[in-house]
Amino acid sequence: MEESQVKAFYSGKNLFITGGTGFVGLCLIEKILRTIPDIGKIYLLMRPKKGKEIADRLQEFPANPVFEHLLENTSKDIFNKLIPISGDVGAEHLGINESDRDLLINEVNVVIHSAATLDFEENLRPTVKINVLGTRYVMDLCRQIKNLKVMIHVSSAYVNSYLKEVDEKVYDRPADPENIINMVNTLTDDALNDVERLILKNHPNTYTFTKHLAEHEVKKCEALFPITIVRPTMIVASLKEPVPGWTCSKVGPQGFLMGAAKGVVRRLPLAKENIADYIPVDIVVNQLLVAGWNAAKENSGLQVYHCSTSTQNPFRWSILEPVVNKILTNYPLKSAVWYPHLAFVRSLWLFRLSAIFIHFFPAILLDMLLRITGGKPILFRLHKNVWNSLSRLEVFIFTEWKFNNLRTRELSKMMNKKDVELFDIDVSKIYWEEYFVKLHLGVRRYLNKETEKTLPAAKTKNNILYYVHIIWQVMILGFLWIIISLVSGMGLTQISWVIPVMYLLYSML
């Protein structure tokens, strides 16, 4: 029987992983423990958080929903393979003490660097410290590791977002990292903010800029040991593993479908004919492991791969537009506050106009009801935060990129049948409409915290909300009809034509 080459490579190896508590990191750990149970130790860089020591944080792992499938067939003893290492990717030399550092130097065989700050709104200081210097410190550690087989760096396809079509190679650095680090260490916050736009040049934000610089920190070591850089695009809920639709991320479509299912997000600004490059998290995890296996065949060198769909199986929101509201109503939420209905808006100014009537006015009403019933008013603030962030996100909402993935396709062809079964990276197998049903169900289960048992009650409530929604629209149109009658001095019957006109205008928002 044919054996998995990827599994054979990692068996018995000790890993060091940064970012293990993040979206990709959790899925990666679950995949390794479930698929490669004879892995060695997995050392996880962790920092105390909210008064919890790292050992306490590690004890919480088995309760995470991502591990439910693993624990159906495996004892909790499998988690004994996870060894916490106290540190912080944003601290000097990762904040690792001398004894732990010696342990890693002597024991580790594979390094997977996934930690990063993903906040598009952060200024340069934290992003340089975490994304650039953090990567530098990881590479410094790699230089010292005695038996390093491969280093796997999780980058982003958007590090080259100033280009509309990108190849699988490291492009020239956007600035001298030493100058940037010096400015971060010497300038005040105000001074740094004043020069930020000049420093970024054609990069849309500090995230893409610093992740681009981080790739060059990795590239410095290409002659020393095998390295692979994997560049995912927008990472979304799982396609298959550990279960279809698993997610813990509210970024991108998961976040707005979460709000749409609640009935509070009703308009979405996007260019529906543009390619939106989404990649399921389990495919990202598979590609990290497969790329690491392939790179380790060499003594040294750097391999770059795009983990993307734009040039192989492109998704456009026009595919989903005819069915998105059917998905929302077929699988509604018991916790919904309004009848769900999502419409796409083709420009930012039109979205802002529609948001005033469709988002803010109902939010004020619902927040008032929440206050009266003793709840916490949050809807107006939520929509205000979305409103404020749109300018920073506009380039990602309305720009189309093509990330060529020829090397990734070649990598897929190198895999034997067993590896394809265990670590599939072929994005051509994604059927987008079917996938988004899974994604919505995952959002319902893991983000909105509603199991399948709540579905009958949710459907009953959804029917009630539908009639409330109709009554609300009739009341609004009736109110405006009366106001126009009073202002114009004309009778209601004389201006009865106003109702269909107002309804038409309202539906266009």
Short mmCIF file of C-alpha atoms in Angstrom, two decimals:
data_model
loop_
_atom_site.label_atom_id
_atom_site.label_comp_id
_atom_site.label_asym_id
_atom_site.label_seq_id
_atom_site.Cartn_x
_atom_site.Cartn_y
_atom_site.Cartn_z
CA MET A 1 0.00 0.00 0.00
CA GLU A 2 1.29 3.45 -0.96
CA GLU A 3 2.44 5.52 2.03
CA SER A 4 2.19 9.25 2.55
CA GLN A 5 5.53 10.93 1.84
CA VAL A 6 4.48 14.06 3.72
CA LYS A 7 3.44 12.11 6.80
CA ALA A 8 6.66 10.06 6.68
CA PHE A 9 8.74 13.24 6.63
CA TYR A 10 7.11 14.80 9.70
CA SER A 11 6.88 11.58 11.72
CA GLY A 12 9.21 11.75 14.70
CA LYS A 13 10.17 15.38 13.99
CA ASN A 14 9.98 18.07 16.67
CA LEU A 15 8.29 21.31 15.62
CA PHE A 16 8.48 24.90 16.84
CA ILE A 17 5.38 26.93 15.95
CA THR A 18 4.67 30.63 16.46
CA GLY A 19 1.09 31.87 16.19
CA GLY A 20 -0.27 28.54 17.39
CA THR A 21 -3.28 30.11 19.10
CA GLY A 22 -4.43 31.97 15.97
CA PHE A 23 -6.89 30.91 13.27
CA VAL A 24 -4.31 29.15 11.08
CA GLY A 25 -2.25 27.96 14.05
CA LEU A 26 -5.11 26.12 15.75
CA CYS A 27 -6.14 24.40 12.52
CA LEU A 28 -2.49 23.48 11.88
CA ILE A 29 -2.03 21.92 15.32
CA GLU A 30 -5.29 19.97 14.98
CA LYS A 31 -4.29 18.69 11.55
CA ILE A 32 -0.86 17.54 12.74
CA LEU A 33 -2.17 15.78 15.85
CA ARG A 34 -4.95 14.03 13.91
CA THR A 35 -3.08 13.12 10.72
CA ILE A 36 0.48 12.64 12.02
CA PRO A 37 -0.07 11.19 15.53
CA ASP A 38 3.54 9.97 15.72
CA ILE A 39 4.86 13.50 15.40
CA GLY A 40 7.51 14.36 18.00
CA LYS A 41 7.05 17.33 20.33
CA ILE A 42 5.30 20.50 19.20
CA TYR A 43 6.82 23.51 20.94
CA LEU A 44 4.42 26.46 20.96
CA LEU A 45 5.54 30.04 21.54
CA MET A 46 2.94 31.45 23.93
CA ARG A 47 2.62 34.45 26.20
CA PRO A 48 0.62 34.88 29.40
CA LYS A 49 -2.71 36.53 28.64
CA LYS A 50 -5.42 38.05 30.80
CA GLY A 51 -3.79 36.85 33.99
CA LYS A 52 -3.36 33.28 32.71
CA GLU A 53 -0.01 31.55 32.62
CA ILE A 54 0.92 29.67 29.46
CA ALA A 55 0.36 26.28 31.12
CA ASP A 56 -3.20 27.35 31.94
CA ARG A 57 -3.75 28.53 28.37
CA LEU A 58 -2.53 25.19 27.08
CA GLN A 59 -4.98 23.36 29.35
CA GLU A 60 -7.80 25.13 27.49
CA PHE A 61 -6.84 23.59 24.13
CA PRO A 62 -8.92 20.36 24.41
CA ALA A 63 -12.08 22.42 25.01
CA ASN A 64 -11.64 24.36 21.76
CA PRO A 65 -14.25 23.29 19.15
CA VAL A 66 -11.51 22.80 16.56
CA PHE A 67 -10.41 19.65 18.42
CA GLU A 68 -13.88 18.05 18.73
CA HIS A 69 -13.36 15.73 15.77
CA LEU A 70 -9.84 14.76 16.94
CA LEU A 71 -11.10 13.80 20.41
CA GLU A 72 -13.84 11.57 19.00
CA ASN A 73 -11.16 8.99 18.16
CA THR A 74 -8.17 10.07 20.27
CA SER A 75 -7.41 10.40 23.96
CA LYS A 76 -6.62 13.79 25.49
CA ASP A 77 -3.16 12.35 26.06
CA ILE A 78 -2.35 13.47 22.50
CA PHE A 79 -2.09 17.01 23.86
CA ASN A 80 0.95 15.95 25.91
CA LYS A 81 2.88 16.48 22.69
CA LEU A 82 2.25 20.22 23.01
CA ILE A 83 5.00 21.98 24.98
CA PRO A 84 4.46 25.67 25.79
CA ILE A 85 7.45 28.00 25.46
CA SER A 86 7.02 31.30 27.27
CA GLY A 87 7.74 34.22 24.98
CA ASP A 88 6.38 36.93 22.74
CA VAL A 89 7.03 37.39 19.04
CA GLY A 90 7.03 41.16 19.62
CA ALA A 91 9.78 41.00 22.27
CA GLU A 92 13.53 41.05 21.73
CA HIS A 93 14.78 37.57 20.79
CA LEU A 94 11.14 36.42 21.13
CA GLY A 95 11.33 36.84 24.91
CA ILE A 96 12.55 33.25 25.31
CA ASN A 97 14.72 32.49 28.34
CA GLU A 98 18.12 30.83 28.00
CA SER A 99 17.11 27.32 29.04
CA ASP A 100 14.12 27.22 26.68
CA ARG A 101 16.26 28.60 23.89
CA ASP A 102 18.82 25.82 24.41
CA LEU A 103 16.00 23.29 24.37
CA LEU A 104 14.78 24.56 21.01
CA ILE A 105 18.28 24.71 19.55
CA ASN A 106 18.95 21.09 20.48
CA GLU A 107 15.54 19.54 19.81
CA VAL A 108 13.70 21.29 16.98
CA ASN A 109 13.69 19.99 13.40
CA VAL A 110 10.96 22.10 11.75
CA VAL A 111 10.04 25.75 12.36
CA ILE A 112 6.68 27.16 11.27
CA HIS A 113 6.44 30.93 11.72
CA SER A 114 2.79 31.94 11.60
CA ALA A 115 2.62 34.74 14.20
CA ALA A 116 1.90 38.25 12.93
CA THR A 117 -0.25 41.27 13.68
CA LEU A 118 -3.03 41.36 11.09
CA ASP A 119 -4.55 44.70 12.07
CA PHE A 120 -4.81 46.92 8.97
CA GLU A 121 -5.30 49.95 11.22
CA GLU A 122 -2.13 49.57 13.33
CA ASN A 123 0.62 52.13 12.94
CA LEU A 124 4.21 51.25 12.12
CA ARG A 125 5.59 50.73 15.63
CA PRO A 126 3.77 47.50 16.61
CA THR A 127 3.75 46.10 13.06
CA VAL A 128 7.50 46.57 12.64
CA LYS A 129 8.19 45.03 16.06
CA ILE A 130 6.02 41.97 15.46
CA ASN A 131 6.13 41.38 11.70
CA VAL A 132 9.69 42.49 10.90
CA LEU A 133 11.74 42.16 14.08
CA GLY A 134 9.72 39.13 15.21
CA THR A 135 10.60 37.39 11.95
CA ARG A 136 14.23 38.45 12.31
CA TYR A 137 14.39 36.88 15.78
CA VAL A 138 12.77 33.67 14.47
CA MET A 139 15.41 33.48 11.73
CA ASP A 140 18.19 34.16 14.28
CA LEU A 141 16.92 31.16 16.25
CA CYS A 142 16.79 29.05 13.08
CA ARG A 143 20.46 29.81 12.42
CA GLN A 144 21.33 28.29 15.79
CA ILE A 145 19.13 25.18 15.61
CA LYS A 146 21.46 22.19 15.23
CA ASN A 147 19.29 19.87 13.15
CA LEU A 148 16.89 22.11 11.24
CA LYS A 149 15.30 20.32 8.29
CA VAL A 150 13.10 23.15 7.02
CA MET A 151 11.79 26.60 7.93
CA ILE A 152 8.19 27.40 6.84
CA HIS A 153 7.17 31.08 6.78
CA VAL A 154 3.51 32.08 6.58
CA SER A 155 3.37 35.28 4.56
CA SER A 156 0.49 36.87 2.64
CA ALA A 157 -0.28 37.20 -1.06
CA TYR A 158 -1.03 40.86 -0.33
CA VAL A 159 2.59 41.71 0.49
CA ASN A 160 2.73 42.61 -3.22
CA SER A 161 -0.70 44.26 -3.36
CA TYR A 162 0.74 47.27 -5.20
CA LEU A 163 0.86 44.89 -8.21
CA LYS A 164 -2.36 43.66 -9.82
CA GLU A 165 -0.76 40.41 -11.02
CA VAL A 166 1.81 38.67 -8.84
CA ASP A 167 4.18 35.73 -9.37
CA GLU A 168 5.60 33.28 -6.84
CA LYS A 169 8.85 35.07 -6.12
CA VAL A 170 10.24 37.54 -3.58
CA TYR A 171 10.01 41.04 -5.03
CA ASP A 172 12.46 43.84 -4.26
CA ARG A 173 12.11 45.17 -0.74
CA PRO A 174 10.04 48.37 -0.41
CA ALA A 175 12.53 50.08 1.95
CA ASP A 176 15.72 49.56 3.91
CA PRO A 177 14.59 47.70 7.04
CA GLU A 178 17.38 49.22 9.15
CA ASN A 179 16.15 52.73 8.39
CA ILE A 180 12.57 51.74 9.24
CA ILE A 181 13.63 50.06 12.49
CA ASN A 182 15.71 53.10 13.43
CA MET A 183 12.74 55.42 12.89
CA VAL A 184 10.48 53.17 14.94
CA ASN A 185 13.04 53.20 17.78
CA THR A 186 13.71 56.96 17.74
CA LEU A 187 10.63 58.88 16.52
CA THR A 188 7.68 59.82 18.67
CA ASP A 189 4.26 58.40 17.84
CA ASP A 190 3.16 61.70 16.27
CA ALA A 191 6.33 62.02 14.20
CA LEU A 192 6.06 58.41 13.05
CA ASN A 193 2.43 58.88 12.05
CA ASP A 194 3.36 62.03 10.11
CA VAL A 195 5.86 60.17 7.91
CA GLU A 196 3.97 56.88 7.69
CA ARG A 197 2.35 57.55 4.32
CA LEU A 198 5.71 58.57 2.81
CA ILE A 199 7.31 55.38 4.14
CA LEU A 200 4.55 53.07 2.87
CA LYS A 201 4.64 54.56 -0.66
CA ASN A 202 2.36 52.34 -2.76
CA HIS A 203 1.59 49.84 0.03
CA PRO A 204 -2.02 50.23 1.26
CA ASN A 205 -1.21 49.75 4.96
CA THR A 206 1.47 48.87 7.49
CA TYR A 207 0.51 45.17 7.42
CA THR A 208 1.39 44.53 3.77
CA PHE A 209 4.48 46.75 4.06
CA THR A 210 5.95 45.00 7.10
CA LYS A 211 5.05 41.51 5.88
CA HIS A 212 6.92 42.36 2.65
CA LEU A 213 9.97 43.36 4.69
CA ALA A 214 9.59 40.15 6.71
CA GLU A 215 10.00 38.06 3.56
CA HIS A 216 13.43 39.63 3.09
CA GLU A 217 14.38 38.71 6.65
CA VAL A 218 13.57 35.12 5.68
CA LYS A 219 15.36 35.36 2.34
CA LYS A 220 18.65 36.29 4.08
CA CYS A 221 18.93 32.66 5.22
CA GLU A 222 18.19 30.94 1.91
CA ALA A 223 21.79 29.71 1.56
CA LEU A 224 21.86 28.25 5.09
CA PHE A 225 18.93 25.80 5.22
CA PRO A 226 15.75 24.87 3.29
CA ILE A 227 13.05 27.55 3.47
CA THR A 228 9.59 27.88 2.02
CA ILE A 229 7.34 30.93 1.99
CA VAL A 230 3.61 30.25 1.62
CA ARG A 231 1.43 33.23 0.74
CA PRO A 232 -2.28 32.70 1.48
CA THR A 233 -4.86 35.18 0.26
CA MET A 234 -7.97 35.93 2.38
CA ILE A 235 -8.25 32.91 4.69
CA VAL A 236 -11.79 31.71 5.32
CA ALA A 237 -13.61 28.80 6.99
CA SER A 238 -12.53 25.22 6.35
CA LEU A 239 -13.58 23.33 3.25
CA LYS A 240 -13.42 19.84 4.84
CA GLU A 241 -11.22 19.67 7.95
CA PRO A 242 -11.55 19.24 10.81
CA VAL A 243 -15.22 19.67 9.83
CA PRO A 244 -16.70 21.65 6.94
CA GLY A 245 -17.20 25.30 7.84
CA TRP A 246 -15.05 25.41 10.99
CA THR A 247 -13.83 28.91 11.78
CA CYS A 248 -12.88 31.12 14.69
CA SER A 249 -12.23 34.20 12.53
CA LYS A 250 -14.61 37.11 12.01
CA VAL A 251 -12.54 38.56 9.18
CA GLY A 252 -13.94 38.93 5.66
CA PRO A 253 -17.08 37.04 4.57
CA GLN A 254 -17.34 35.23 7.91
CA GLY A 255 -17.79 38.52 9.76
CA PHE A 256 -20.39 40.08 7.50
CA LEU A 257 -22.35 36.82 7.12
CA MET A 258 -22.38 36.66 10.90
CA GLY A 259 -23.95 40.14 10.96
CA ALA A 260 -26.23 39.40 8.00
CA ALA A 261 -27.64 36.33 9.73
CA LYS A 262 -28.45 38.51 12.74
CA GLY A 263 -30.31 40.87 10.43
CA VAL A 264 -28.11 43.86 11.29
CA VAL A 265 -25.85 43.85 8.20
CA ARG A 266 -28.12 44.40 5.17
CA ARG A 267 -25.85 46.06 2.62
CA LEU A 268 -22.39 45.04 1.48
CA PRO A 269 -20.09 47.25 -0.63
CA LEU A 270 -18.28 45.23 -3.30
CA ALA A 271 -17.59 44.91 -7.01
CA LYS A 272 -19.51 41.70 -7.57
CA GLU A 273 -17.92 40.97 -10.97
CA ASN A 274 -14.38 41.26 -9.59
CA ILE A 275 -12.47 38.18 -8.47
CA ALA A 276 -12.42 37.86 -4.67
CA ASP A 277 -9.57 35.56 -3.73
CA TYR A 278 -10.69 33.39 -0.80
CA ILE A 279 -8.84 30.31 0.44
CA PRO A 280 -10.17 27.80 3.01
CA VAL A 281 -8.02 27.49 6.12
CA ASP A 282 -7.57 23.70 5.82
CA ILE A 283 -6.09 24.09 2.34
CA VAL A 284 -3.65 26.67 3.78
CA VAL A 285 -2.62 24.23 6.50
CA ASN A 286 -2.18 21.40 4.01
CA GLN A 287 -0.06 23.58 1.77
CA LEU A 288 2.21 24.64 4.65
CA LEU A 289 2.94 20.99 5.43
CA VAL A 290 3.32 19.91 1.80
CA ALA A 291 5.54 22.89 0.94
CA GLY A 292 7.71 22.13 3.98
CA TRP A 293 8.08 18.49 2.94
CA ASN A 294 9.09 19.45 -0.59
CA ALA A 295 11.55 22.17 0.49
CA ALA A 296 13.23 19.80 2.95
CA LYS A 297 14.39 17.62 0.04
CA GLU A 298 17.05 20.26 -0.67
CA ASN A 299 20.02 21.19 1.52
CA SER A 300 19.17 24.88 1.24
CA GLY A 301 17.28 27.36 -0.92
CA LEU A 302 14.00 29.26 -0.93
CA GLN A 303 10.68 28.17 -2.47
CA VAL A 304 7.70 30.55 -2.72
CA TYR A 305 4.10 29.43 -3.21
CA HIS A 306 0.80 31.25 -3.58
CA CYS A 307 -2.07 29.63 -1.72
CA SER A 308 -4.81 31.23 -3.79
CA THR A 309 -7.81 30.68 -6.06
CA SER A 310 -7.88 33.74 -8.33
CA THR A 311 -6.12 32.16 -11.31
CA GLN A 312 -7.27 28.55 -10.90
CA ASN A 313 -10.83 28.60 -9.56
CA PRO A 314 -11.90 32.26 -9.31
CA PHE A 315 -14.79 33.29 -7.08
CA ARG A 316 -16.97 36.31 -7.83
CA TRP A 317 -19.79 37.52 -5.61
CA SER A 318 -22.05 37.49 -8.67
CA ILE A 319 -21.96 33.68 -8.28
CA LEU A 320 -23.53 33.95 -4.84
CA GLU A 321 -25.85 36.92 -5.37
CA PRO A 322 -28.86 34.85 -6.56
CA VAL A 323 -28.69 32.47 -3.59
CA VAL A 324 -27.21 34.38 -0.64
CA ASN A 325 -30.60 35.33 0.85
CA LYS A 326 -31.92 31.83 0.30
CA ILE A 327 -28.98 30.55 2.38
CA LEU A 328 -29.71 33.11 5.12
CA THR A 329 -33.41 32.19 5.31
CA ASN A 330 -32.88 28.42 5.01
CA TYR A 331 -30.51 28.48 8.00
CA PRO A 332 -31.62 31.44 10.14
CA LEU A 333 -30.56 32.35 13.67
CA LYS A 334 -32.67 32.06 16.78
CA SER A 335 -30.79 35.11 18.04
CA ALA A 336 -31.60 37.25 14.97
CA VAL A 337 -32.91 40.74 15.75
CA TRP A 338 -34.31 41.49 12.28
CA TYR A 339 -35.33 39.59 9.17
CA PRO A 340 -32.11 38.81 7.27
CA HIS A 341 -31.70 40.22 3.78
CA LEU A 342 -28.37 41.10 2.16
CA ALA A 343 -27.90 43.24 -0.95
CA PHE A 344 -24.67 44.18 -2.72
CA VAL A 345 -23.80 47.83 -3.32
CA ARG A 346 -21.42 48.73 -6.15
CA SER A 347 -19.71 51.82 -4.68
CA LEU A 348 -18.63 53.19 -1.33
CA TRP A 349 -20.61 56.43 -1.56
CA LEU A 350 -23.81 54.51 -2.41
CA PHE A 351 -23.16 52.18 0.51
CA ARG A 352 -22.74 55.15 2.88
CA LEU A 353 -26.00 56.63 1.62
CA SER A 354 -27.89 53.36 2.01
CA ALA A 355 -26.30 52.70 5.42
CA ILE A 356 -27.93 55.84 6.83
CA PHE A 357 -31.41 54.48 6.08
CA ILE A 358 -30.83 50.73 6.12
CA HIS A 359 -28.31 50.40 8.97
CA PHE A 360 -28.27 53.45 11.23
CA PHE A 361 -31.99 54.23 11.57
CA PRO A 362 -32.92 50.61 12.48
CA ALA A 363 -29.85 50.47 14.76
CA ILE A 364 -31.08 53.49 16.71
CA LEU A 365 -34.51 51.88 17.10
CA LEU A 366 -33.13 48.50 18.14
CA ASP A 367 -30.62 50.06 20.56
CA MET A 368 -33.50 51.93 22.19
CA LEU A 369 -35.38 48.66 22.58
CA LEU A 370 -32.27 47.05 24.07
CA ARG A 371 -31.97 49.86 26.62
CA ILE A 372 -35.63 49.51 27.57
CA THR A 373 -35.29 45.74 28.03
CA GLY A 374 -32.05 46.07 30.02
CA GLY A 375 -29.76 44.98 27.19
CA LYS A 376 -26.54 46.61 26.02
CA PRO A 377 -26.95 48.92 23.00
CA ILE A 378 -24.23 47.95 20.51
CA LEU A 379 -25.69 48.18 16.98
CA PHE A 380 -25.14 51.89 16.33
CA ARG A 381 -21.54 51.60 17.56
CA LEU A 382 -21.00 48.51 15.40
CA HIS A 383 -22.16 50.30 12.25
CA LYS A 384 -20.14 53.38 13.17
CA ASN A 385 -16.99 51.23 13.43
CA VAL A 386 -17.72 49.72 10.02
CA TRP A 387 -18.29 53.20 8.58
CA ASN A 388 -14.96 54.45 9.96
CA SER A 389 -12.99 51.46 8.66
CA LEU A 390 -14.30 51.56 5.09
CA SER A 391 -11.78 54.08 3.79
CA ARG A 392 -8.91 51.86 4.93
CA LEU A 393 -10.53 48.76 3.43
CA GLU A 394 -11.66 50.32 0.15
CA VAL A 395 -8.64 49.13 -1.85
CA PHE A 396 -9.25 45.53 -0.74
CA ILE A 397 -13.00 45.75 -1.41
CA PHE A 398 -12.87 47.09 -4.96
CA THR A 399 -9.50 45.93 -6.34
CA GLU A 400 -9.05 42.72 -8.30
CA TRP A 401 -5.76 40.81 -8.01
CA LYS A 402 -4.46 37.76 -9.79
CA PHE A 403 -2.01 35.65 -7.82
CA ASN A 404 -0.38 33.20 -10.20
CA ASN A 405 0.03 29.77 -8.60
CA LEU A 406 1.92 27.73 -11.20
CA ARG A 407 4.44 26.45 -8.65
CA THR A 408 1.62 25.42 -6.32
CA ARG A 409 0.00 23.45 -9.15
CA GLU A 410 3.33 21.76 -9.83
CA LEU A 411 3.62 20.95 -6.13
CA SER A 412 0.19 19.33 -6.23
CA LYS A 413 1.30 17.09 -9.11
CA MET A 414 4.29 15.86 -7.06
CA MET A 415 2.00 14.34 -4.44
CA ASN A 416 1.11 10.65 -4.51
CA LYS A 417 -2.47 9.41 -4.07
CA LYS A 418 -2.14 8.98 -0.31
CA ASP A 419 -0.80 12.51 0.11
CA VAL A 420 -3.63 13.91 -2.01
CA GLU A 421 -6.06 12.05 0.26
CA LEU A 422 -4.47 13.41 3.44
CA PHE A 423 -3.09 16.82 2.39
CA ASP A 424 -5.07 17.95 -0.64
CA ILE A 425 -4.13 21.42 -1.96
CA ASP A 426 -6.08 21.37 -5.24
CA VAL A 427 -8.38 24.43 -5.16
CA SER A 428 -10.06 23.47 -8.44
CA LYS A 429 -12.22 21.06 -6.41
CA ILE A 430 -13.99 23.89 -4.58
CA TYR A 431 -17.64 24.39 -5.65
CA TRP A 432 -18.25 27.91 -4.43
CA GLU A 433 -22.01 27.91 -3.93
CA GLU A 434 -21.84 24.64 -1.99
CA TYR A 435 -18.83 25.92 -0.04
CA PHE A 436 -20.59 29.10 1.08
CA VAL A 437 -23.47 27.05 2.48
CA LYS A 438 -20.86 25.24 4.60
CA LEU A 439 -19.24 28.53 5.54
CA HIS A 440 -22.57 30.00 6.63
CA LEU A 441 -23.36 26.91 8.70
CA GLY A 442 -19.90 27.17 10.25
CA VAL A 443 -20.48 30.81 11.10
CA ARG A 444 -23.83 29.85 12.60
CA ARG A 445 -22.28 27.09 14.70
CA TYR A 446 -18.91 28.52 15.72
CA LEU A 447 -19.33 32.30 15.69
CA ASN A 448 -23.03 32.76 16.47
CA LYS A 449 -22.92 29.72 18.81
CA GLU A 450 -26.12 28.08 17.55
CA THR A 451 -26.31 24.33 17.02
CA GLU A 452 -28.58 22.48 14.59
CA LYS A 453 -31.05 21.92 17.45
CA THR A 454 -31.98 25.63 17.38
CA LEU A 455 -32.93 25.54 13.68
CA PRO A 456 -36.70 24.78 14.05
CA ALA A 457 -37.13 27.59 16.59
CA ALA A 458 -35.00 29.88 14.44
CA LYS A 459 -37.21 29.24 11.40
CA THR A 460 -40.34 30.02 13.42
CA LYS A 461 -38.80 33.29 14.61
CA ASN A 462 -37.63 34.08 11.08
CA ASN A 463 -41.23 33.88 9.84
CA ILE A 464 -42.33 36.29 12.56
CA LEU A 465 -39.48 38.68 11.73
CA TYR A 466 -40.49 38.62 8.08
CA TYR A 467 -43.96 39.97 8.90
CA VAL A 468 -42.48 42.51 11.31
CA HIS A 469 -40.17 43.62 8.50
CA ILE A 470 -43.12 44.06 6.10
CA ILE A 471 -45.11 46.02 8.72
CA TRP A 472 -42.07 48.22 9.40
CA GLN A 473 -41.71 49.04 5.69
CA VAL A 474 -45.43 49.85 5.41
CA MET A 475 -45.18 52.13 8.46
CA ILE A 476 -42.13 53.96 7.11
CA LEU A 477 -43.71 54.48 3.68
CA GLY A 478 -46.98 55.57 5.30
CA PHE A 479 -45.18 58.02 7.57
CA LEU A 480 -43.29 59.55 4.62
CA TRP A 481 -46.51 59.70 2.59
CA ILE A 482 -48.21 61.73 5.33
CA ILE A 483 -45.19 64.03 5.77
CA ILE A 484 -45.04 64.77 2.04
CA SER A 485 -48.81 65.42 2.05
CA LEU A 486 -48.49 67.90 4.91
CA VAL A 487 -45.48 69.68 3.40
CA SER A 488 -47.00 69.90 -0.09
CA GLY A 489 -50.53 70.76 1.09
CA MET A 490 -51.92 68.07 -1.20
CA GLY A 491 -54.31 65.31 -0.23
CA LEU A 492 -53.10 61.75 0.29
CA THR A 493 -55.00 60.47 -2.73
CA GLN A 494 -53.50 63.20 -4.91
CA ILE A 495 -49.99 62.00 -4.15
CA SER A 496 -50.65 58.29 -4.02
CA TRP A 497 -48.02 57.93 -6.77
CA VAL A 498 -45.44 58.84 -4.10
CA ILE A 499 -45.65 55.37 -2.48
CA PRO A 500 -44.36 53.28 -5.42
CA VAL A 501 -41.72 55.94 -6.17
CA MET A 502 -40.49 55.91 -2.57
CA TYR A 503 -40.49 52.13 -2.49
CA LEU A 504 -38.46 52.03 -5.71
CA LEU A 505 -35.95 54.55 -4.36
CA TYR A 506 -35.76 52.69 -1.04
CA SER A 507 -35.10 49.37 -2.79
CA MET A 508 -32.25 50.97 -4.77
CA LEU A 509 -30.38 51.94 -1.59
#
